[in-house]
mmCIF file of C-alpha atoms and ligand atoms in Angstrom:
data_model
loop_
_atom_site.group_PDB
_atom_site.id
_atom_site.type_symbol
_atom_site.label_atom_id
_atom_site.label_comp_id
_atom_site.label_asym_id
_atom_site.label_seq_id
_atom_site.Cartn_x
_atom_site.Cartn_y
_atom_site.Cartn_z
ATOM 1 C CA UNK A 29 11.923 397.946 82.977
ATOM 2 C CA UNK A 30 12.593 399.335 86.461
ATOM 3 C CA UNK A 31 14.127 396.632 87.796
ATOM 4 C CA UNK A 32 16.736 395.781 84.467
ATOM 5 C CA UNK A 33 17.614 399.712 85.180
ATOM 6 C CA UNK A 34 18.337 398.349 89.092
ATOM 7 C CA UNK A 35 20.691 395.792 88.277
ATOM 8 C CA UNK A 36 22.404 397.958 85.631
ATOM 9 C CA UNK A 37 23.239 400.441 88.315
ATOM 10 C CA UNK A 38 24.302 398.104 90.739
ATOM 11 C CA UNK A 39 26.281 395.991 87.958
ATOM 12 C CA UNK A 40 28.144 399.461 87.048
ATOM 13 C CA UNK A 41 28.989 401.143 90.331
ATOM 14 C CA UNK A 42 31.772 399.885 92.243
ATOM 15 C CA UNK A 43 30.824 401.970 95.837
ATOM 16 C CA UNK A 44 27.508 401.658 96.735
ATOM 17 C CA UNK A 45 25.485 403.172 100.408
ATOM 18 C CA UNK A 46 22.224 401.999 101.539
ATOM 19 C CA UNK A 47 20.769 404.109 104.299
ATOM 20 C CA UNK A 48 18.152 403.599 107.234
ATOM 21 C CA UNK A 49 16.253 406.257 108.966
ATOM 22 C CA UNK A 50 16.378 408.361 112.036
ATOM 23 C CA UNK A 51 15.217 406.256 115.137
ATOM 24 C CA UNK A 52 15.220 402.928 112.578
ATOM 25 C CA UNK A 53 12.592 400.455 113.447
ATOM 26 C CA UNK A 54 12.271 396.323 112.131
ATOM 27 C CA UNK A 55 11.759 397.685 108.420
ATOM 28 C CA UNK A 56 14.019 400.607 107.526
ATOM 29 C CA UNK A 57 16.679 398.074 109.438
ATOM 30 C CA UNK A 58 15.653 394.839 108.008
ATOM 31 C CA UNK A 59 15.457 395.997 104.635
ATOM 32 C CA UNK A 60 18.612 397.698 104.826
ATOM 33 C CA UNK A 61 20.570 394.592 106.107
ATOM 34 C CA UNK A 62 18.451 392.297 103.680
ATOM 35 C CA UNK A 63 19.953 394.960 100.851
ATOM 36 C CA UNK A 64 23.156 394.702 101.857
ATOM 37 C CA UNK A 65 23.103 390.826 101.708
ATOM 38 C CA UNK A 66 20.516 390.518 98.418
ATOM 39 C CA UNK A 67 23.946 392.427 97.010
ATOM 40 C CA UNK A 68 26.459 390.405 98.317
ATOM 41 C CA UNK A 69 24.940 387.392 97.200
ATOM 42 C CA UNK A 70 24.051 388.208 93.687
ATOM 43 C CA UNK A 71 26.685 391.224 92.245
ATOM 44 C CA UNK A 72 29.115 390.087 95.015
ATOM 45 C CA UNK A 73 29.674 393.991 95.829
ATOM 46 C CA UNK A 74 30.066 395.030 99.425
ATOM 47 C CA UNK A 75 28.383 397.701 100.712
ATOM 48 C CA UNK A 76 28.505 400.228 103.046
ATOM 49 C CA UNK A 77 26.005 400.477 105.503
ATOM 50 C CA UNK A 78 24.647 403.814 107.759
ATOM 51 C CA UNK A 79 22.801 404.846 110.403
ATOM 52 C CA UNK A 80 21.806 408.308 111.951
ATOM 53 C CA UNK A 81 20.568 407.277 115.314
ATOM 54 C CA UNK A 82 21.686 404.591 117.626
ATOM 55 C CA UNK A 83 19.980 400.859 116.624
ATOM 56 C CA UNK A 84 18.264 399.228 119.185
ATOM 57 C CA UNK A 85 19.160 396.657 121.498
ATOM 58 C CA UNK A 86 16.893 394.515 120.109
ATOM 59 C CA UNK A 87 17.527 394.566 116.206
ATOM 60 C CA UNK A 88 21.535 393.486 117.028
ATOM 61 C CA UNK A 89 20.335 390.259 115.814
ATOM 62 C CA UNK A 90 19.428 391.216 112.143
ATOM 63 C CA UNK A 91 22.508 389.573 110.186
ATOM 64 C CA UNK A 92 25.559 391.783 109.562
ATOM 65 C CA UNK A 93 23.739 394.888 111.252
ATOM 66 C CA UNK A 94 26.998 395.361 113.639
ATOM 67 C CA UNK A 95 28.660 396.579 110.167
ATOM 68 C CA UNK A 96 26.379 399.504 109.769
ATOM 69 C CA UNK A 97 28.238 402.574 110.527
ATOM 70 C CA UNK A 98 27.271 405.814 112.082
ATOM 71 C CA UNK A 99 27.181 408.712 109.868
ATOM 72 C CA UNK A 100 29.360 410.668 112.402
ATOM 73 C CA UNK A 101 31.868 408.116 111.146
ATOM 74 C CA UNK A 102 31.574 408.902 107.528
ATOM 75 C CA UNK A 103 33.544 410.672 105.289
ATOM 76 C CA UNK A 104 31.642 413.633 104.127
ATOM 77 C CA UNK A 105 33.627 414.248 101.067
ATOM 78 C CA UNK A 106 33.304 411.035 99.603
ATOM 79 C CA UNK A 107 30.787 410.123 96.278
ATOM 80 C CA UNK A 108 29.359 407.201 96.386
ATOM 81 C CA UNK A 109 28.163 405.464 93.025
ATOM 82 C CA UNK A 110 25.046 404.536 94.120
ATOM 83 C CA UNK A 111 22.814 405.340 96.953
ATOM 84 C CA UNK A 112 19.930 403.430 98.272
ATOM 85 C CA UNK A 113 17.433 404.777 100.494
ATOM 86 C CA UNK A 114 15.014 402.503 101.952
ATOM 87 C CA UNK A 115 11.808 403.199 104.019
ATOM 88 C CA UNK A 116 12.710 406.565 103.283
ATOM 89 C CA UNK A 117 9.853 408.729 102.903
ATOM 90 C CA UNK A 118 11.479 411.920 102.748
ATOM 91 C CA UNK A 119 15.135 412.603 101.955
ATOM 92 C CA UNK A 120 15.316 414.421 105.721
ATOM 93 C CA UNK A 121 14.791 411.682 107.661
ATOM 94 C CA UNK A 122 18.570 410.396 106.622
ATOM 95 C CA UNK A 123 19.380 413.845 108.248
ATOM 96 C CA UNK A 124 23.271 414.221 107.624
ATOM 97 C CA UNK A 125 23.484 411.160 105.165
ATOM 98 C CA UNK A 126 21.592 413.030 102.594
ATOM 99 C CA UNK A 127 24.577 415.121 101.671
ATOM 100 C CA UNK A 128 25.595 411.818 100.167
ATOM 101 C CA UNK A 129 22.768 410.747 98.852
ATOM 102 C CA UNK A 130 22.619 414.112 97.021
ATOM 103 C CA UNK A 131 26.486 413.707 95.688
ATOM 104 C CA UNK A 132 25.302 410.065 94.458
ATOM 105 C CA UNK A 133 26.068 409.668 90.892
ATOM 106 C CA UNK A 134 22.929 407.243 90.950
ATOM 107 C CA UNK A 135 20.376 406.968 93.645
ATOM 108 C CA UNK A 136 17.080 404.685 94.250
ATOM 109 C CA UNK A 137 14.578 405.125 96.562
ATOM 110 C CA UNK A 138 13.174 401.663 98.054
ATOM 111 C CA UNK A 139 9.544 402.510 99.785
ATOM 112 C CA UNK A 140 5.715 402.225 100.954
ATOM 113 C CA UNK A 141 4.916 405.452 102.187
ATOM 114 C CA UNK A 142 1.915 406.833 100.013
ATOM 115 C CA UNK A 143 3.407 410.608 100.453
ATOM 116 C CA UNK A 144 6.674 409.565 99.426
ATOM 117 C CA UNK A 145 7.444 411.839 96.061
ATOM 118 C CA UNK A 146 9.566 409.595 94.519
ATOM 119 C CA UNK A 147 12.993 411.837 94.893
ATOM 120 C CA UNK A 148 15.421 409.646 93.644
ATOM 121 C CA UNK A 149 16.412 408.456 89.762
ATOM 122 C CA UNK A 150 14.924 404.878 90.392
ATOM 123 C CA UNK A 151 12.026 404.594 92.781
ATOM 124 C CA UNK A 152 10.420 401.946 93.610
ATOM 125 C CA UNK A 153 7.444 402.957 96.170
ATOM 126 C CA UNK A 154 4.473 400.563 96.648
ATOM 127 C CA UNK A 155 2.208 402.865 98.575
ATOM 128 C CA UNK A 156 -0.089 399.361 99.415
ATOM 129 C CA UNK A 157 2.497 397.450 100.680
ATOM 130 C CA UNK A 158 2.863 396.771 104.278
ATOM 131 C CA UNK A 159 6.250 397.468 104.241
ATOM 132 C CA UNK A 160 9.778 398.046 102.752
ATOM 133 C CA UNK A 161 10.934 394.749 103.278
ATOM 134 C CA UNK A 162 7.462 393.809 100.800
ATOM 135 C CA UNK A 163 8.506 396.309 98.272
ATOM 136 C CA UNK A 164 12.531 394.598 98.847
ATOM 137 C CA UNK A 165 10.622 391.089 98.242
ATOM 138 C CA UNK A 166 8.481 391.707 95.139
ATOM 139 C CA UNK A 167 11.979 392.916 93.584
ATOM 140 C CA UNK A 168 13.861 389.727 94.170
ATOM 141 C CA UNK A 169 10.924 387.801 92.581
ATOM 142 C CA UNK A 170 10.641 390.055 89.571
ATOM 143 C CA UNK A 171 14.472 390.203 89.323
ATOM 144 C CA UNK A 172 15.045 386.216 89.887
ATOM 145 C CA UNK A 173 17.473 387.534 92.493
ATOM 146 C CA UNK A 174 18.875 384.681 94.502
ATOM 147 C CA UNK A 175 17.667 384.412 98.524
ATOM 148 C CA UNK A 176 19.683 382.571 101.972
ATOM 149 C CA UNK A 177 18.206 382.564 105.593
ATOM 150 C CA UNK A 178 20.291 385.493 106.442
ATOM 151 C CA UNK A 179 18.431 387.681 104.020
ATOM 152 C CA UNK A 180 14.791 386.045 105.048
ATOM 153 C CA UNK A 181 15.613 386.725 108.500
ATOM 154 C CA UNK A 182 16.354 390.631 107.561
ATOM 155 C CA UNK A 183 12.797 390.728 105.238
ATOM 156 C CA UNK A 184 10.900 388.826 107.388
ATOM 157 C CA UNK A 185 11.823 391.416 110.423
ATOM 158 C CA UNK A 186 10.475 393.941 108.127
ATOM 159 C CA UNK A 187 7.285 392.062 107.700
ATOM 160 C CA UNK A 188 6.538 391.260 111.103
ATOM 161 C CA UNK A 189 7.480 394.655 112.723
ATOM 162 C CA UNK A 190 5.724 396.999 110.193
ATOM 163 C CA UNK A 191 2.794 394.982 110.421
ATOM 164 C CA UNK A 192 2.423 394.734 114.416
ATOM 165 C CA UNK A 193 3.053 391.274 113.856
ATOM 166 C CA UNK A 194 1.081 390.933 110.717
ATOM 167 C CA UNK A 195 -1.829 392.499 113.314
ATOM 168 C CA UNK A 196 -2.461 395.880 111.717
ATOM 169 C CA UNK A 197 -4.984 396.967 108.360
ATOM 170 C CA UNK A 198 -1.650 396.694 106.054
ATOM 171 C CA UNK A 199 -1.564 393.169 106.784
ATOM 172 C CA UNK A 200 -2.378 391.641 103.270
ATOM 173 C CA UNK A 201 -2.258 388.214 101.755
ATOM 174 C CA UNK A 202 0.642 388.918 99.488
ATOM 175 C CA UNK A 203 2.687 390.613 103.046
ATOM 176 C CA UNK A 204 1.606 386.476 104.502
ATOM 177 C CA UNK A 205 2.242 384.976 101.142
ATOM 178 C CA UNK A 206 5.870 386.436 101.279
ATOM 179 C CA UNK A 207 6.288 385.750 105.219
ATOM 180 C CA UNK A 208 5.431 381.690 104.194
ATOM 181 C CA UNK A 209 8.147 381.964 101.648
ATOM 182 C CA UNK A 210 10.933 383.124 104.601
ATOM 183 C CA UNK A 211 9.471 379.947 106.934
ATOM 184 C CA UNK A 212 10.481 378.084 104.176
ATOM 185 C CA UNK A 213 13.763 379.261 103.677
ATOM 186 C CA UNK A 214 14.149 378.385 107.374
ATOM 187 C CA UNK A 215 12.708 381.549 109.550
ATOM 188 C CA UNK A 216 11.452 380.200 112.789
ATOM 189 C CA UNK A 217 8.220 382.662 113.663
ATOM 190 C CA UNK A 218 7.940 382.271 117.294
ATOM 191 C CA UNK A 219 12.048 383.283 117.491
ATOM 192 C CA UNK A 220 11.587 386.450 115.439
ATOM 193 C CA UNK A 221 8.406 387.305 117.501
ATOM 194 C CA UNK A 222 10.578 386.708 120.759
ATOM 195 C CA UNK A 223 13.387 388.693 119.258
ATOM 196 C CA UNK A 224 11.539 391.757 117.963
ATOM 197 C CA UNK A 225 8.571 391.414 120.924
ATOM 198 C CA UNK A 226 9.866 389.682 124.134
ATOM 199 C CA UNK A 227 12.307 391.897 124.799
ATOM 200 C CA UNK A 228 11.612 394.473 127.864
ATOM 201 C CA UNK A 229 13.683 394.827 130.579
ATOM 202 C CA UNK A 230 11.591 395.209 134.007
ATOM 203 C CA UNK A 231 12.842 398.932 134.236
ATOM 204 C CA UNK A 232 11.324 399.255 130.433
ATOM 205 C CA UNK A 233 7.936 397.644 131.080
ATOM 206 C CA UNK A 234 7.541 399.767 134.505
ATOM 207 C CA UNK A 235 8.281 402.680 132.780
ATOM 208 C CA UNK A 236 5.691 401.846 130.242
ATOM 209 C CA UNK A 237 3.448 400.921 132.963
ATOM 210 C CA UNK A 238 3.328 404.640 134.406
ATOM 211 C CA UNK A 239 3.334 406.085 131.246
ATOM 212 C CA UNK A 240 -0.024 404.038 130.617
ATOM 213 C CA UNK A 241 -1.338 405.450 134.164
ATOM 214 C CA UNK A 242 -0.966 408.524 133.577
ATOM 215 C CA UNK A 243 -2.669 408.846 130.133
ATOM 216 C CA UNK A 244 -5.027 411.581 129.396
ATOM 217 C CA UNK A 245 -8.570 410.641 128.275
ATOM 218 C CA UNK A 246 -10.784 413.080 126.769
ATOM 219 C CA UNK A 247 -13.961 413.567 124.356
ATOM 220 C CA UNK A 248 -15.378 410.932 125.728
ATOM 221 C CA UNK A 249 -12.441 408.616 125.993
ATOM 222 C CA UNK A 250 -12.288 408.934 121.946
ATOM 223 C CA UNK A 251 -8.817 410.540 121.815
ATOM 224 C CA UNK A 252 -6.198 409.448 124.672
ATOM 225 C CA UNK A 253 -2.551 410.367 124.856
ATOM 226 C CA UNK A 254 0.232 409.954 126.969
ATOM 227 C CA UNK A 255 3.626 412.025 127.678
ATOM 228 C CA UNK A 256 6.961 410.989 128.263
ATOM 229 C CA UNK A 257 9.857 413.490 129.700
ATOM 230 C CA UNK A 258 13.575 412.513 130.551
ATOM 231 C CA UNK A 259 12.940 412.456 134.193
ATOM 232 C CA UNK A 260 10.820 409.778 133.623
ATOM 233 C CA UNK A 261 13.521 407.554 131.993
ATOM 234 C CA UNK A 262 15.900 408.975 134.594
ATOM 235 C CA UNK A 263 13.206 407.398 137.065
ATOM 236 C CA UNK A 264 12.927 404.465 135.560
ATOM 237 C CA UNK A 265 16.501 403.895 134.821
ATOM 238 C CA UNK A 266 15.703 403.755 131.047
ATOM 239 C CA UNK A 267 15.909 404.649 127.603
ATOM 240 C CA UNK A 268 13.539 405.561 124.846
ATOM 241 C CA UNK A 269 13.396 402.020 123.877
ATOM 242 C CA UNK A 270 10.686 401.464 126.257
ATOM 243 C CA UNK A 271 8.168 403.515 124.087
ATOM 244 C CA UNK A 272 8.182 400.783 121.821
ATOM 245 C CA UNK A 273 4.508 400.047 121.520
ATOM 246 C CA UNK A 274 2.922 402.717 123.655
ATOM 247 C CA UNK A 275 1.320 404.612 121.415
ATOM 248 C CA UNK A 276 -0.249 400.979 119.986
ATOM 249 C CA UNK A 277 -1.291 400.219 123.754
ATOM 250 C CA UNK A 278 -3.260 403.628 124.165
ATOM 251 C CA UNK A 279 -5.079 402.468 120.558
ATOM 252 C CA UNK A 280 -5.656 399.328 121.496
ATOM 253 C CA UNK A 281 -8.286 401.288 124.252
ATOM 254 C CA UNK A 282 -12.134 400.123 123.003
ATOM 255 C CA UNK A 283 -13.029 403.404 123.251
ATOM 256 C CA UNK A 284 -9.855 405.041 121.860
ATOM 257 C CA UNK A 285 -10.169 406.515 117.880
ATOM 258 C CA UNK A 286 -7.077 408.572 118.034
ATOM 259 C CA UNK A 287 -4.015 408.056 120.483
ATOM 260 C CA UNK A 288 -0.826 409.662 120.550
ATOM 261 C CA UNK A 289 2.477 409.838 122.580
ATOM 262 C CA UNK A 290 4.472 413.426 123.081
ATOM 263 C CA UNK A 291 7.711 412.541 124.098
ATOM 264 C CA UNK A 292 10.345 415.372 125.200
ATOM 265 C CA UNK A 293 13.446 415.232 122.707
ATOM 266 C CA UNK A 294 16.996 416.263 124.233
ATOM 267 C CA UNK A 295 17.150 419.544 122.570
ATOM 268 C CA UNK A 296 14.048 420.359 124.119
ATOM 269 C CA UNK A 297 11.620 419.704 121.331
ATOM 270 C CA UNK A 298 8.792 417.094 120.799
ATOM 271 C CA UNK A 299 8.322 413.809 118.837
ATOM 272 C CA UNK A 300 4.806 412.833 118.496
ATOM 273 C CA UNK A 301 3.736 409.184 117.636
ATOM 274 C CA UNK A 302 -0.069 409.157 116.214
ATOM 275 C CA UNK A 303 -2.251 405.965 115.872
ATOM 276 C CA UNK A 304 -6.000 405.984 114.596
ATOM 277 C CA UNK A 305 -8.605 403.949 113.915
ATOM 278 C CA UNK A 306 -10.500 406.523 112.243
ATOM 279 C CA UNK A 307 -9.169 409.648 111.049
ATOM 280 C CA UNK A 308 -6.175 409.953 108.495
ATOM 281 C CA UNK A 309 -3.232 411.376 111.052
ATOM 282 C CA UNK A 310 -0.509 411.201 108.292
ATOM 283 C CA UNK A 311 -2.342 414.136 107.363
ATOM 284 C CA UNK A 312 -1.974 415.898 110.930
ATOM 285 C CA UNK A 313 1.443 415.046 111.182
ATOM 286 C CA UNK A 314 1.893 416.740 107.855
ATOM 287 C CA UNK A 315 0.381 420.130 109.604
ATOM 288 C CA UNK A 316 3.770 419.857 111.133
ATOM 289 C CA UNK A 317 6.272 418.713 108.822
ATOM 290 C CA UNK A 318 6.435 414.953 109.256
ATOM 291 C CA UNK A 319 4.063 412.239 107.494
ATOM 292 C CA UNK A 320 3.442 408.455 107.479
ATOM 293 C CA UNK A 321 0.397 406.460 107.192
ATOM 294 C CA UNK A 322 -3.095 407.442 107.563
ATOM 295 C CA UNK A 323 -3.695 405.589 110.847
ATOM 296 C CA UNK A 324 -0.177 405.157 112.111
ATOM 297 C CA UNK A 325 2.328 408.914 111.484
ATOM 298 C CA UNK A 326 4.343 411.300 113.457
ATOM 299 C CA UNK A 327 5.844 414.519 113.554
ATOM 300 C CA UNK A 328 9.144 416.210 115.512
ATOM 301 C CA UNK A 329 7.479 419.840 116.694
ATOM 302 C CA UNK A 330 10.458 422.677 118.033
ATOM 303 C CA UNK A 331 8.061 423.152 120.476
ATOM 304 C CA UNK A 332 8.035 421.790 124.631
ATOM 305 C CA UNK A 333 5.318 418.734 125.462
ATOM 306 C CA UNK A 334 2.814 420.878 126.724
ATOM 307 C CA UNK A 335 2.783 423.239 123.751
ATOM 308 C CA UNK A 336 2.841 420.188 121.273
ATOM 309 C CA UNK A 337 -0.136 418.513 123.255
ATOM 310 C CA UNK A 338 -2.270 421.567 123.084
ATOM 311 C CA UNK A 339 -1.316 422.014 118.927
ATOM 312 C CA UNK A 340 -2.196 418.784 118.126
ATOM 313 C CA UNK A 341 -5.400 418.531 120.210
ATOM 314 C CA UNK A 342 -6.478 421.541 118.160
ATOM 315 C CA UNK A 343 -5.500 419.600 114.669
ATOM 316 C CA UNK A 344 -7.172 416.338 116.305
ATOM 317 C CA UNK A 345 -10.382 418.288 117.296
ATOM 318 C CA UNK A 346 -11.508 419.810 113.599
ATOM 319 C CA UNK A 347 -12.185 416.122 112.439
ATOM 320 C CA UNK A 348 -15.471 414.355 113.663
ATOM 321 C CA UNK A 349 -14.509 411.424 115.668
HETATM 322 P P1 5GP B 2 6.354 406.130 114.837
HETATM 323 O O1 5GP B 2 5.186 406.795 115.490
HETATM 324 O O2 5GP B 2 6.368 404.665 115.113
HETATM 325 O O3 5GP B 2 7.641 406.821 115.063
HETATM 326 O O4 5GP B 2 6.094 406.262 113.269
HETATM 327 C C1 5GP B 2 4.917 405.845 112.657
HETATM 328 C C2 5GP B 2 4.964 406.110 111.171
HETATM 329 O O5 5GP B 2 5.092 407.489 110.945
HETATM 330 C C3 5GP B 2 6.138 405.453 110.455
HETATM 331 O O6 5GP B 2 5.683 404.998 109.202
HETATM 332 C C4 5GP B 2 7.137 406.559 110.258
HETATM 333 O O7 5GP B 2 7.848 406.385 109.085
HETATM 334 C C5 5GP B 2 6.260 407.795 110.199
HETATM 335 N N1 5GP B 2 6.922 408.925 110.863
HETATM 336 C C6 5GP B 2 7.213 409.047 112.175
HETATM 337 N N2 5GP B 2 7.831 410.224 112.429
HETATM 338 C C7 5GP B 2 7.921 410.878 111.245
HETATM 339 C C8 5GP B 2 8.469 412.135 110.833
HETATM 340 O O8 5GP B 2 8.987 412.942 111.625
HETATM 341 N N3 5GP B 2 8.385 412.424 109.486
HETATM 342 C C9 5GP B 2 7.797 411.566 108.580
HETATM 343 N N4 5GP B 2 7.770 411.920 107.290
HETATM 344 N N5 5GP B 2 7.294 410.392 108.937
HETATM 345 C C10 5GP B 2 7.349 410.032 110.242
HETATM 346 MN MN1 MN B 3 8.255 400.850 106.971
#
C-alpha cells in the first residue's frame, strides 16, 4: 500500500526536504509546516524546509514556518534522501528547488490538482479534495499517524484558505468532517479566520479599493477584470499582498461568470488570476502554460498587461458564457 511505501521512505532516509510553491498561499504553506511537524512527531526526523518566494505577513503564524529557508540559501549540490512536494502541481512551480527534487534519491508528490501528472515515485493526488492539507489529513488517518494542535493549526490553515473559508464548490463534507476533528484538537475558528482574513492594512484595502474601481466590465457585465501595475503599489504604499482576494471580489459580481486580475510582474511580464462560475479556466490558463482548477487557475504570460488582457479576452470569448 501507498502509504506503508510512505513510511518506509521516511523510516530509511536520514535528510529529508519538503517544498512549497512560488507565491505560497494557506495550503502549499500549511501543509508544508503540518509535514514538517506530522514528521517530527512520529519518525522524530527533522526536516528541512523551503521556499521560493517571500511568505506572507500573514502566514508567520503557521507553527515553525520561521524555519523554512529560502532556496537562495540552499546548497545546490546537496542530495537529499527524500523530497516532498506538496500542492505542487507541476514540478516548475518549485522553480530552483526542483534541481533537488530531481537529485532526490526518493521523492513524493502530496496534491489535489486534477492536472497534476503524478511526477514523483510516490504520489498521492486526490483530484476531489479541497485541498493539500485534505490529501495531508486522509494520510494521517490511514497511516494511524499521531496529531498535536501545532499540526491542526498548519492543516486546518490549509482547509480554510483553499476553500475561501470552506465558501467555495470544493467545500465537501469530508473537507468539514476533517476541520471538526482540528476544533477538537483545540483550533479556535474565529482566530484562524482573523489570522488568515482580518488582516489588511488601510494602505492594502485602499489599494484594493481602486483596483475594484477601476475594473473593466464587458459582454454584458459577464466577464470583468481588473489590472494591477507597480505604480499602483508605489501609490498605495503597498505590496502584492493586497491582491489577496481580488480576483474573488470581481466573482463575487451577480452578473460576473468569468473574472480575472492581470497584474504586472517585476521583470515586466504578467500573472493572471482566473475565477469562474461557469467555464473551466484551468483550461485557459493551460493555453498559456499554467493550470489549476476549473473555476479558480492562473497563468504567468512573458507578455506586458495590456497584451495579456487582450490574449486572454480572446481565449475567454470562444466559450459561450
Ligand atoms: P491564484 O489565482 O490564487 O494565484 O491561483 C489559483 C489556482 O491556480 C491555484 O490552485 C494555483 O495553484 C493555480 N495556479 C496559479 N498560477 C498558476 C501557474 O502559473 N501554473 C499552474 N500550474 N497553476 C497555477
Ligand atoms: Mn491547494
Amino acid at each position: 500500500m501507498e502509504v506503508a511505501q510512505l513510511n518506509d521512505i521516511i523510516k530509511s532516509s536520514k535528510n529529508i526536504l519538503i517544498t512549497s510553491h512560488i507565491n505560497p498561499d494557506g495550503d502549499t504553506l500549511g501543509s508544508m509546516c503540518g509535514m514538517y511537524l506530522l514528521i517530527k512527531l512520529n519518525f522524530k526526523k527533522k526536516c528541512d524546509m523551503v521556499v521560493v518566494s517571500r511568505v506572507p505577513d500573514k502566514y508567520k503564524f503557521f507553527p515553525n514556518i520561521n524555519l523554512a529557508k529560502h532556496i537562495d540559501e540552499f546548497d545546490k549540490s546537496r542530495e537529499y534522501d527524500l523530497v516532498i512536494n506538496v500542492d505542487i502541481a507541476a514540478p516548475d512551480r518549485i522553480c530552483d528547488a526542483k534541481i533537488l527534487f530531481d537529485k532526490a534519491k526518493h521523492t513524493v508528490n502530496i496534491d489535489h490538482h486534477k492536472t497534476n501528472s503524478c511526477y514523483a515515485e510516490l504520489n498521492f493526488v486526490e483530484g476531489d479534495a479541497s485541498s493539500t492539507a485534505e490529501v495531508v489529513y486522509s494520510i494521517v488517518k490511514t497511516s494511524g499517524w499521531k496529531m498535536n494542535l501545532d499540526i491542526a493549526i498548519c492543516l486546518y490553515a490549509g482547509l480554510l484558505t483553499d476553500t475561501g473559508s470552506f465558501r467555495f464548490n470544493n467545500t465537501t463534507a469530508r473537507c468539514l468532517e476533517y476541520a471538526a476533528e482540528m476544533i477538537k484538537i483545540g483550533v479556535v475558528p474565529n482566530v484562524m479566520f482573523k489570522n488568515c482574513y482580518e488582516t489588511y492594512t488601510k494602505d492594502m484595502a485602499l489599494c484594493q479599493a481602486y483596483c475594484v474601481d477601476k475594473a473593466v466590465f464587458l459582454d454584458d457585465d459577464k466577464i470583468v477584470y481588473t489590472t494591477v501595475y507597480k505604480k499602483d503599489m508605489e501609490k498605495y504604499n503597498t505590496d502584492e499582498e493586497f491582491a489577496e482576494g481580488l480576483v474573488e471580489r470581481l466573482r463575487a459580481i451577480t452578473s460576473t461568470s468569468v473574472a480575472f486580475v492581470a497584474k504586472e510582474m517585476k521583470n515586466g511580464g504578467c500573472k493572471i488570476s482566473m475565477r469562474s462560475k461557469t467555464i473551466d479556466v484551468a483550461e485557459i490558463c493551460g493555453l498559456f502554460g499554467g493550470g489549476g482548477h476549473k473555476f479558480a487557475a492562473g497563468c504567468t504570460m512573458k507578455c506586458n498587461v495590456e497584451e495579456a488582457v487582450k490574449k486572454i479576452l480572446h481565449e475567454i470569448r470562444k466559450y459561450e458564457l
